[in-house]
Short mmCIF file of C-alpha atoms in Angstrom, two decimals:
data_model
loop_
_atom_site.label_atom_id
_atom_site.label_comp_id
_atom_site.label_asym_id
_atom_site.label_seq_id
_atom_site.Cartn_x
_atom_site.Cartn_y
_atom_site.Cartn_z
CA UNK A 1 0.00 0.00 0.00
CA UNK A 2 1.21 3.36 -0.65
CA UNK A 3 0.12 6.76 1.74
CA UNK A 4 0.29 10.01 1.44
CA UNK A 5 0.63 11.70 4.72
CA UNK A 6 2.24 14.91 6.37
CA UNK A 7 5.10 12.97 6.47
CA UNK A 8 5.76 11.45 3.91
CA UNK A 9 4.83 8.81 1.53
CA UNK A 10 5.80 5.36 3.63
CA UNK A 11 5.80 2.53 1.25
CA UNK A 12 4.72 -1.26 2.52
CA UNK A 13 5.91 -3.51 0.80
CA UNK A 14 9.45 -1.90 1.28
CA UNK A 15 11.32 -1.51 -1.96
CA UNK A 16 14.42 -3.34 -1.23
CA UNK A 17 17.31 -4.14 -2.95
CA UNK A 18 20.02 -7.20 -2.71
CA UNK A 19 22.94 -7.03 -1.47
CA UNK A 20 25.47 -4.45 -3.33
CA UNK A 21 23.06 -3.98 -5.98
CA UNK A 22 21.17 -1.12 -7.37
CA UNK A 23 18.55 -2.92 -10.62
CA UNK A 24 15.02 -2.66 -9.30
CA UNK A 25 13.45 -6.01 -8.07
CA UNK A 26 10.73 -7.22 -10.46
CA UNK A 27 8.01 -7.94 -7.32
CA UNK A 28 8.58 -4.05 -6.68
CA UNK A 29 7.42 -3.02 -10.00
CA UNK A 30 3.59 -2.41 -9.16
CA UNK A 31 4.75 -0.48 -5.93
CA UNK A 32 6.72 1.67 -8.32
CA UNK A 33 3.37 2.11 -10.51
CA UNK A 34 1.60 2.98 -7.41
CA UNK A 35 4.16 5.46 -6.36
CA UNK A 36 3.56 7.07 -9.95
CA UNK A 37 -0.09 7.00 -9.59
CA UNK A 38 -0.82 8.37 -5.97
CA UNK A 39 2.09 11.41 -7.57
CA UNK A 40 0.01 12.33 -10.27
CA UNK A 41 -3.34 12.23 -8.28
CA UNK A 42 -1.09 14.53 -5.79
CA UNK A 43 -0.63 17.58 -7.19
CA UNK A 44 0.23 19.51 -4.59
CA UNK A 45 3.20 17.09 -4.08
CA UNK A 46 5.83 19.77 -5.54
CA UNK A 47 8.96 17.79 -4.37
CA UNK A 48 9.65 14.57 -2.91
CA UNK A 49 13.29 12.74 -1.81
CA UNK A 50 13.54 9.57 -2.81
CA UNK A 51 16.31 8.34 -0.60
CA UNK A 52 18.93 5.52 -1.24
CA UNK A 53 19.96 3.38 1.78
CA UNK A 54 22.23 0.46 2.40
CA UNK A 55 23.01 -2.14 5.30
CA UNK A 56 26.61 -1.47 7.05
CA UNK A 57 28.33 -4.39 5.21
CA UNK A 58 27.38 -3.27 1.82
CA UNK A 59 30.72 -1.59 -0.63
CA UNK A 60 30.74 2.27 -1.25
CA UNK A 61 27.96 2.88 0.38
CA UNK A 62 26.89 6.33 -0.64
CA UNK A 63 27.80 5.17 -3.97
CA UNK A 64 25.28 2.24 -4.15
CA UNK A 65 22.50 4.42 -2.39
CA UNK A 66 22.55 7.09 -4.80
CA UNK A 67 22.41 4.17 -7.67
CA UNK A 68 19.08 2.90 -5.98
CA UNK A 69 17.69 5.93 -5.72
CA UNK A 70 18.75 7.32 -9.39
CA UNK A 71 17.25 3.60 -10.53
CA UNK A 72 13.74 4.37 -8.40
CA UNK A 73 13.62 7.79 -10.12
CA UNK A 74 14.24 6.47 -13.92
CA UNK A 75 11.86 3.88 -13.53
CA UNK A 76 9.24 7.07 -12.11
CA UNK A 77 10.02 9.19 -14.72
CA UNK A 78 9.41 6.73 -17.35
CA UNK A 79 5.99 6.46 -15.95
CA UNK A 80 5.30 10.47 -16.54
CA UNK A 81 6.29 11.45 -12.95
CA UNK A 82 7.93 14.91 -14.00
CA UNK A 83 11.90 14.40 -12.62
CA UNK A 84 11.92 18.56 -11.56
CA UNK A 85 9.23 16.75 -8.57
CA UNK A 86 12.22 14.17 -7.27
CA UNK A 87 15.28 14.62 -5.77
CA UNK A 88 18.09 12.11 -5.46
CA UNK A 89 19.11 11.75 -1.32
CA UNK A 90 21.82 9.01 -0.35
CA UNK A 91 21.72 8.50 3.46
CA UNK A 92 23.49 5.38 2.80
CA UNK A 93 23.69 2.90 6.14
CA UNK A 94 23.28 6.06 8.17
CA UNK A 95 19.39 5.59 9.03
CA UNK A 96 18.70 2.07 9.49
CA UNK A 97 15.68 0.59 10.07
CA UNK A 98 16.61 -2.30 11.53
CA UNK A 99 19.97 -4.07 13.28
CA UNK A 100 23.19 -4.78 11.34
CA UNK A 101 23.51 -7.65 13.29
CA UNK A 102 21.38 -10.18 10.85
CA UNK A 103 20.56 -11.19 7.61
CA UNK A 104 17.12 -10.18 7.92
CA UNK A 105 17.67 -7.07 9.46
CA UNK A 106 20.38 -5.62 6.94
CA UNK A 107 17.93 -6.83 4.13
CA UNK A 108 14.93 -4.76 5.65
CA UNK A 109 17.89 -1.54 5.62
CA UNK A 110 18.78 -2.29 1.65
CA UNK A 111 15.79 0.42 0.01
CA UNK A 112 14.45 3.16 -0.92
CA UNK A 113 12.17 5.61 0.63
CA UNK A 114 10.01 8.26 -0.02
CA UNK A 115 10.15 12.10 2.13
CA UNK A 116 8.12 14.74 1.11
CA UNK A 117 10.25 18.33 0.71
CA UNK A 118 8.13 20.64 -0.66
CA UNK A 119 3.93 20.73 -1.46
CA UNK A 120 1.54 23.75 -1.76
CA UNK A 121 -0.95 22.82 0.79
CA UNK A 122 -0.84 19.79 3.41
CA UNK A 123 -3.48 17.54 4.11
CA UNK A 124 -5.23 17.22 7.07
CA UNK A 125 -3.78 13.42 9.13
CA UNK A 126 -7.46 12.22 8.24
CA UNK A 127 -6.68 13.25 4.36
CA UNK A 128 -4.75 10.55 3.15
CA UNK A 129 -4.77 9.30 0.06
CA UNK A 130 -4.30 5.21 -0.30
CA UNK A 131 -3.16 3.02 -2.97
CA UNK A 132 -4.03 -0.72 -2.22
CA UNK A 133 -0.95 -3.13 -2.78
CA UNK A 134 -2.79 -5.70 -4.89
CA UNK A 135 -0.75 -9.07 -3.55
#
């Protein structure tokens, strides 16, 4: 499912990526069409991060962030999201959302995320705007 709130646009499913790579899972491809959608139904949406992160094992990490965020943005683009509205962030392995400590865990930190930086008007909490994820 994909939300727009005040905060952002949290994404479940996660887009993740594997390990040291960048090329956008297949299974995320309808979130990715959903992100497109909910943008263009968003108007107000001026300018939104899409943000690369890694786990702490993972090579050149600000390198490989930015790659995963660049490859989230192409993919948008080529589905009429206008690229002036996104803006490439790399934390990298600096904002994890899990432990380092496990497999799982540093999969769960390999994705891409969604921060909104700049909109004309903002919804009320209750005015939220869903996508269903349909698996």
């Amino acid at each position: 499912m994909v939300v727009v709130t005040t905060l952002g646009i949290p994404i479940v499913p996660l887009l993740q990526f594997d390990f040291g790579k960048y090329a956008i899972q297949p299974a995320n491809r309808s979130t990715i069409e959903e992100i497109a959608k909910v943008m263009s139904e968003h108007p107000e949406i001026i300018r939104v991060a899409v943000r690369g992160h890694t786990d702490a094992k993972e090579p050149r990490p600000g390198k490989l962030a930015t790659a995963r965020a660049n490859a989230v943005v192409d993919a948008l683009v080529k589905l009429k999201v206008d690229r002036a509205r996104l803006v490439v962030e790399a934390p990298g392995a600096e904002e994890p959302l899990d432990t380092n400590n496990t497999d799982q865990g540093r999969a769960r930190n390999r994705r891409v995320d969604f921060k909104i930086r700049e909109q004309t008007s903002c919804p009320s909490p209750s005015a939220t705007s869903s996508v269903a994820d349909p698996n």
